């Protein structure tokens, strides 16, 4: 594998490749490009198989998505070894926070695995019918202590959080009983949703950044600036890079673990073909300025 270092505001000019990984903790590294599964948009098994055949080795799922049960079959259909060839992430739904261990066992059973490579706290607050605790700070700390026990048991090789802001992270980092910091924070990120202060906050504390919705659910793919810029980049075979590929590449050059989603097999393969061109520093800097605070999914700013 080639390894990617965590960067602050500088761009990653090293040679990124399909097998590039980012270290999370001792003995655990995550492929920098993956495939995101989701319940929104329908079944994605065929697209996942296509992505795996196209070189993807990183699968992101969650109990919430209802896609855990199809992961093994997709990996086997792609001709890969389920235990050794793929990096699998799943997540704890807040409605299960009262029994983290039980929820984790259920996910393992659904995945048909004895461990996961990465287990994330899906949301910093409570949802659904879960009673609102007196203290969300103590709630987050209690959940994280249970996550640490899973990590200590070697059933979750790495642990992290998703959708956490600085204040949510500080609840864990300031906990004197916290022995292990979150290793990664999975957040919505693309040029139109680029929270630099949160990214820098995490990296200063050794927390890697993983980005979902790198294509903003397709809402920005017809943006004239993006379309114009994409015409300036070509693949090794002479074909033009697509706007989606440019967005994925932007994330990768920021050393952001990136998990685009699609239910289209052709798009799944296309989204993996981002390693034979490099965005110029001038264009990277320009894209960084496109932030408008666009959100296409949940907004964690409403969580105390």
Tab-separated table of C-alpha atoms in Angstrom:
chain	number	residue	atom	x	y	z
A	1	UNK	CA	0.000	0.000	0.000
A	2	UNK	CA	0.944	3.634	-0.372
A	3	UNK	CA	0.166	5.793	2.640
A	4	UNK	CA	-1.273	9.276	2.810
A	5	UNK	CA	-0.313	11.757	5.512
A	6	UNK	CA	-2.762	14.041	7.293
A	7	UNK	CA	-2.502	17.577	6.011
A	8	UNK	CA	-3.786	20.895	7.217
A	9	UNK	CA	-4.473	23.570	4.621
A	10	UNK	CA	-1.862	22.207	2.205
A	11	UNK	CA	-2.861	20.073	-0.753
A	12	UNK	CA	-1.719	16.513	-1.137
A	13	UNK	CA	0.691	16.513	-4.054
A	14	UNK	CA	1.919	12.962	-3.472
A	15	UNK	CA	1.018	10.315	-6.015
A	16	UNK	CA	-2.433	9.080	-5.029
A	17	UNK	CA	-3.364	5.576	-6.153
A	18	UNK	CA	-6.201	3.076	-5.845
A	19	UNK	CA	-4.370	1.400	-2.962
A	20	UNK	CA	-3.553	4.620	-1.062
A	21	UNK	CA	-4.474	4.322	2.603
A	22	UNK	CA	-4.605	6.623	5.589
A	23	UNK	CA	-3.415	5.340	8.963
A	24	UNK	CA	-5.960	5.351	11.790
A	25	UNK	CA	-4.214	3.501	14.605
A	26	UNK	CA	-1.556	0.850	15.090
A	27	UNK	CA	-2.010	-1.795	12.446
A	28	UNK	CA	-5.143	-0.233	10.937
A	29	UNK	CA	-5.282	1.858	7.771
A	30	UNK	CA	-8.299	2.838	5.703
A	31	UNK	CA	-8.430	2.968	1.885
A	32	UNK	CA	-8.732	6.632	0.940
A	33	UNK	CA	-11.495	5.948	-1.610
A	34	UNK	CA	-14.508	3.777	-0.870
A	35	UNK	CA	-18.109	3.072	-1.812
A	36	UNK	CA	-20.975	4.396	0.281
A	37	UNK	CA	-24.131	2.322	0.587
A	38	UNK	CA	-27.448	3.842	1.570
A	39	UNK	CA	-31.144	3.116	1.779
A	40	UNK	CA	-31.869	6.309	-0.126
A	41	UNK	CA	-32.061	5.751	-3.872
A	42	UNK	CA	-32.848	2.056	-3.786
A	43	UNK	CA	-30.792	-1.105	-4.027
A	44	UNK	CA	-27.079	-0.599	-4.645
A	45	UNK	CA	-25.768	-4.184	-4.672
A	46	UNK	CA	-25.121	-4.241	-8.416
A	47	UNK	CA	-23.308	-0.909	-8.199
A	48	UNK	CA	-21.214	-2.147	-5.273
A	49	UNK	CA	-20.187	-5.262	-7.205
A	50	UNK	CA	-19.163	-3.055	-10.131
A	51	UNK	CA	-17.144	-0.755	-7.843
A	52	UNK	CA	-15.355	-3.733	-6.278
A	53	UNK	CA	-14.522	-5.155	-9.690
A	54	UNK	CA	-13.234	-1.693	-10.572
A	55	UNK	CA	-10.729	-1.764	-7.724
A	56	UNK	CA	-12.670	-0.455	-4.709
A	57	UNK	CA	-11.740	-2.170	-1.435
A	58	UNK	CA	-13.579	-0.004	1.092
A	59	UNK	CA	-17.305	-0.358	1.876
A	60	UNK	CA	-19.286	1.996	4.100
A	61	UNK	CA	-22.584	0.757	5.533
A	62	UNK	CA	-24.758	1.235	8.626
A	63	UNK	CA	-27.685	-0.347	10.410
A	64	UNK	CA	-29.715	2.728	9.408
A	65	UNK	CA	-29.168	2.030	5.701
A	66	UNK	CA	-30.471	-1.537	5.790
A	67	UNK	CA	-27.593	-2.561	3.528
A	68	UNK	CA	-25.439	-4.566	5.940
A	69	UNK	CA	-27.028	-7.839	4.856
A	70	UNK	CA	-26.020	-7.580	1.215
A	71	UNK	CA	-22.344	-6.701	1.718
A	72	UNK	CA	-20.953	-10.243	1.877
A	73	UNK	CA	-22.829	-11.443	-1.186
A	74	UNK	CA	-21.657	-8.432	-3.191
A	75	UNK	CA	-18.027	-9.022	-2.188
A	76	UNK	CA	-18.231	-12.692	-3.157
A	77	UNK	CA	-19.934	-11.824	-6.470
A	78	UNK	CA	-16.963	-9.575	-7.188
A	79	UNK	CA	-14.648	-12.555	-6.681
A	80	UNK	CA	-13.031	-11.198	-3.521
A	81	UNK	CA	-12.233	-12.680	-0.120
A	82	UNK	CA	-14.753	-11.217	2.311
A	83	UNK	CA	-12.495	-11.364	5.370
A	84	UNK	CA	-9.222	-10.216	3.860
A	85	UNK	CA	-9.810	-8.158	0.719
A	86	UNK	CA	-12.195	-5.427	1.875
A	87	UNK	CA	-12.318	-2.774	4.592
A	88	UNK	CA	-15.811	-2.650	6.117
A	89	UNK	CA	-17.272	0.242	8.128
A	90	UNK	CA	-20.620	0.174	9.896
A	91	UNK	CA	-22.266	2.477	12.425
A	92	UNK	CA	-24.134	2.649	15.707
A	93	UNK	CA	-27.614	4.147	15.318
A	94	UNK	CA	-28.500	6.546	18.196
A	95	UNK	CA	-31.650	4.559	18.963
A	96	UNK	CA	-29.366	1.704	20.040
A	97	UNK	CA	-27.080	3.789	22.236
A	98	UNK	CA	-28.477	2.209	25.419
A	99	UNK	CA	-26.860	-1.088	24.385
A	100	UNK	CA	-23.846	-0.442	22.171
A	101	UNK	CA	-22.546	-3.969	22.595
A	102	UNK	CA	-25.876	-5.499	21.633
A	103	UNK	CA	-26.227	-3.274	18.574
A	104	UNK	CA	-22.694	-4.145	17.528
A	105	UNK	CA	-23.377	-7.889	17.813
A	106	UNK	CA	-26.498	-7.478	15.700
A	107	UNK	CA	-24.511	-5.692	12.992
A	108	UNK	CA	-21.833	-8.389	13.063
A	109	UNK	CA	-24.490	-11.060	12.646
A	110	UNK	CA	-26.114	-9.204	9.749
A	111	UNK	CA	-22.733	-8.644	8.125
A	112	UNK	CA	-21.742	-12.269	8.846
A	113	UNK	CA	-18.410	-11.183	10.280
A	114	UNK	CA	-16.571	-11.660	13.552
A	115	UNK	CA	-15.211	-8.082	13.493
A	116	UNK	CA	-15.415	-4.825	11.567
A	117	UNK	CA	-12.548	-2.661	10.434
A	118	UNK	CA	-14.220	0.550	11.607
A	119	UNK	CA	-17.233	1.203	13.856
A	120	UNK	CA	-18.660	4.727	14.058
A	121	UNK	CA	-21.101	6.559	16.323
A	122	UNK	CA	-23.535	7.654	13.612
A	123	UNK	CA	-24.884	10.833	15.247
A	124	UNK	CA	-23.894	13.069	18.198
A	125	UNK	CA	-27.421	13.262	19.632
A	126	UNK	CA	-30.507	11.136	20.125
A	127	UNK	CA	-33.185	10.355	17.561
A	128	UNK	CA	-36.556	8.701	17.298
A	129	UNK	CA	-38.157	7.397	20.483
A	130	UNK	CA	-34.960	7.550	22.517
A	131	UNK	CA	-35.552	9.645	25.656
A	132	UNK	CA	-33.536	12.860	25.701
A	133	UNK	CA	-30.931	12.488	28.470
A	134	UNK	CA	-30.411	15.139	31.128
A	135	UNK	CA	-26.930	15.717	29.799
A	136	UNK	CA	-25.974	15.117	26.170
A	137	UNK	CA	-22.360	15.511	27.238
A	138	UNK	CA	-22.639	12.547	29.575
A	139	UNK	CA	-24.646	10.667	26.944
A	140	UNK	CA	-21.837	11.035	24.394
A	141	UNK	CA	-19.212	10.104	26.952
A	142	UNK	CA	-21.097	6.987	28.008
A	143	UNK	CA	-21.561	5.882	24.394
A	144	UNK	CA	-17.878	6.448	23.687
A	145	UNK	CA	-16.778	4.421	26.711
A	146	UNK	CA	-18.801	1.515	25.322
A	147	UNK	CA	-17.154	2.030	21.931
A	148	UNK	CA	-13.759	1.854	23.615
A	149	UNK	CA	-14.641	-1.521	25.106
A	150	UNK	CA	-15.453	-2.859	21.644
A	151	UNK	CA	-12.101	-1.598	20.402
A	152	UNK	CA	-10.305	-3.145	23.370
A	153	UNK	CA	-11.973	-6.482	22.608
A	154	UNK	CA	-10.430	-6.438	19.094
A	155	UNK	CA	-13.853	-6.794	17.457
A	156	UNK	CA	-13.749	-3.212	16.168
A	157	UNK	CA	-10.280	-2.627	14.761
A	158	UNK	CA	-10.813	1.142	14.749
A	159	UNK	CA	-13.504	3.398	16.211
A	160	UNK	CA	-14.702	6.865	15.363
A	161	UNK	CA	-17.645	9.202	15.047
A	162	UNK	CA	-19.842	10.693	12.354
A	163	UNK	CA	-21.447	14.127	12.077
A	164	UNK	CA	-19.648	15.395	15.197
A	165	UNK	CA	-18.841	19.091	15.508
A	166	UNK	CA	-16.083	20.590	17.668
A	167	UNK	CA	-18.276	20.868	20.773
A	168	UNK	CA	-19.420	17.251	20.447
A	169	UNK	CA	-15.850	16.041	20.072
A	170	UNK	CA	-14.666	18.052	23.068
A	171	UNK	CA	-17.139	16.181	25.274
A	172	UNK	CA	-15.139	13.033	24.535
A	173	UNK	CA	-11.670	14.579	24.403
A	174	UNK	CA	-12.172	16.330	27.760
A	175	UNK	CA	-13.469	13.180	29.462
A	176	UNK	CA	-10.830	12.042	31.999
A	177	UNK	CA	-12.112	8.487	31.539
A	178	UNK	CA	-11.568	8.619	27.783
A	179	UNK	CA	-8.554	6.449	26.979
A	180	UNK	CA	-8.863	6.446	23.174
A	181	UNK	CA	-9.646	9.461	21.042
A	182	UNK	CA	-11.941	9.083	18.029
A	183	UNK	CA	-9.748	7.980	15.143
A	184	UNK	CA	-11.894	9.460	12.392
A	185	UNK	CA	-14.841	11.829	11.959
A	186	UNK	CA	-17.127	11.154	8.989
A	187	UNK	CA	-18.816	14.368	7.880
A	188	UNK	CA	-20.589	15.859	4.883
A	189	UNK	CA	-17.893	17.481	2.767
A	190	UNK	CA	-17.471	18.831	-0.750
A	191	UNK	CA	-16.444	22.232	-2.153
A	192	UNK	CA	-19.879	23.694	-1.308
A	193	UNK	CA	-19.798	22.232	2.206
A	194	UNK	CA	-16.208	22.649	3.316
A	195	UNK	CA	-16.007	23.281	7.092
A	196	UNK	CA	-12.319	24.213	7.319
A	197	UNK	CA	-12.359	25.018	11.069
A	198	UNK	CA	-13.774	21.556	11.879
A	199	UNK	CA	-11.310	19.847	9.518
A	200	UNK	CA	-8.371	21.661	11.104
A	201	UNK	CA	-9.691	21.043	14.630
A	202	UNK	CA	-9.787	17.305	13.953
A	203	UNK	CA	-6.398	17.099	12.300
A	204	UNK	CA	-4.717	19.059	15.075
A	205	UNK	CA	-5.918	16.292	17.396
A	206	UNK	CA	-4.980	13.382	15.154
A	207	UNK	CA	-8.548	12.684	14.019
A	208	UNK	CA	-8.779	11.748	10.349
A	209	UNK	CA	-11.518	13.206	8.150
A	210	UNK	CA	-13.850	11.062	6.068
A	211	UNK	CA	-16.240	12.764	3.686
A	212	UNK	CA	-19.669	11.637	2.595
A	213	UNK	CA	-21.822	13.359	-0.048
A	214	UNK	CA	-18.741	14.358	-2.077
A	215	UNK	CA	-21.079	14.957	-5.034
A	216	UNK	CA	-23.661	16.817	-2.897
A	217	UNK	CA	-26.211	14.218	-4.025
A	218	UNK	CA	-25.802	15.469	-7.578
A	219	UNK	CA	-27.095	18.953	-6.792
A	220	UNK	CA	-23.907	20.681	-7.997
A	221	UNK	CA	-22.993	18.589	-11.036
A	222	UNK	CA	-24.429	21.159	-13.457
A	223	UNK	CA	-22.639	24.091	-11.835
A	224	UNK	CA	-21.090	26.139	-14.647
A	225	UNK	CA	-17.778	26.709	-12.852
A	226	UNK	CA	-17.409	22.994	-12.217
A	227	UNK	CA	-18.384	22.054	-15.767
A	228	UNK	CA	-15.889	24.522	-17.195
A	229	UNK	CA	-13.063	23.352	-14.954
A	230	UNK	CA	-13.688	19.667	-15.743
A	231	UNK	CA	-12.994	20.327	-19.434
A	232	UNK	CA	-9.375	21.065	-18.535
A	233	UNK	CA	-8.669	17.563	-17.235
A	234	UNK	CA	-8.283	14.346	-19.176
A	235	UNK	CA	-7.588	10.714	-18.313
A	236	UNK	CA	-4.616	8.705	-19.516
A	237	UNK	CA	-6.768	7.312	-22.327
A	238	UNK	CA	-7.580	10.820	-23.550
A	239	UNK	CA	-11.199	10.920	-22.326
A	240	UNK	CA	-12.380	13.961	-20.410
A	241	UNK	CA	-12.739	13.877	-16.645
A	242	UNK	CA	-16.321	14.258	-15.452
A	243	UNK	CA	-17.540	16.857	-12.940
A	244	UNK	CA	-18.153	14.017	-10.446
A	245	UNK	CA	-14.583	12.759	-10.846
A	246	UNK	CA	-13.262	16.272	-10.296
A	247	UNK	CA	-15.191	16.562	-7.021
A	248	UNK	CA	-13.962	13.195	-5.780
A	249	UNK	CA	-10.396	14.078	-6.730
A	250	UNK	CA	-10.685	17.415	-4.866
A	251	UNK	CA	-11.504	15.512	-1.668
A	252	UNK	CA	-8.679	13.028	-2.175
A	253	UNK	CA	-6.144	15.805	-2.723
A	254	UNK	CA	-7.225	17.195	0.641
A	255	UNK	CA	-6.329	13.787	2.178
A	256	UNK	CA	-10.011	13.192	2.910
A	257	UNK	CA	-11.220	9.601	2.935
A	258	UNK	CA	-14.013	9.765	0.357
A	259	UNK	CA	-17.096	7.552	-0.052
A	260	UNK	CA	-19.231	8.476	-3.066
A	261	UNK	CA	-22.618	6.751	-3.403
A	262	UNK	CA	-24.483	5.624	-6.473
A	263	UNK	CA	-26.948	2.941	-7.516
A	264	UNK	CA	-25.677	3.048	-11.109
A	265	UNK	CA	-22.990	0.410	-11.878
A	266	UNK	CA	-21.428	2.511	-14.630
A	267	UNK	CA	-21.191	5.524	-12.306
A	268	UNK	CA	-19.730	3.274	-9.586
A	269	UNK	CA	-16.846	2.328	-11.865
A	270	UNK	CA	-16.479	5.899	-13.104
A	271	UNK	CA	-16.196	7.186	-9.525
A	272	UNK	CA	-13.164	4.945	-8.968
A	273	UNK	CA	-11.288	6.336	-11.978
A	274	UNK	CA	-9.776	9.369	-10.314
A	275	UNK	CA	-6.106	8.417	-10.033
A	276	UNK	CA	-4.745	9.275	-13.481
A	277	UNK	CA	-5.086	13.050	-13.295
A	278	UNK	CA	-4.277	15.731	-10.722
A	279	UNK	CA	-6.072	18.996	-10.035
A	280	UNK	CA	-3.713	21.970	-10.154
A	281	UNK	CA	-3.044	23.885	-6.957
A	282	UNK	CA	-4.610	26.943	-8.606
A	283	UNK	CA	-7.854	25.073	-9.220
A	284	UNK	CA	-7.771	23.436	-5.793
A	285	UNK	CA	-7.532	26.885	-4.224
A	286	UNK	CA	-10.386	28.127	-6.401
A	287	UNK	CA	-12.620	25.166	-5.496
A	288	UNK	CA	-11.909	25.756	-1.809
A	289	UNK	CA	-13.656	29.107	-2.176
A	290	UNK	CA	-16.907	27.595	-3.468
A	291	UNK	CA	-18.176	26.946	0.067
A	292	UNK	CA	-21.729	28.240	0.519
A	293	UNK	CA	-22.693	26.060	3.507
A	294	UNK	CA	-24.856	23.901	1.247
A	295	UNK	CA	-26.202	20.892	3.142
A	296	UNK	CA	-27.879	17.969	1.425
A	297	UNK	CA	-28.392	15.838	4.513
A	298	UNK	CA	-28.663	16.127	8.305
A	299	UNK	CA	-27.367	19.241	10.043
A	300	UNK	CA	-25.660	18.456	13.381
A	301	UNK	CA	-25.641	22.118	14.407
A	302	UNK	CA	-29.018	21.528	15.975
A	303	UNK	CA	-27.535	19.066	18.471
A	304	UNK	CA	-26.453	20.639	21.757
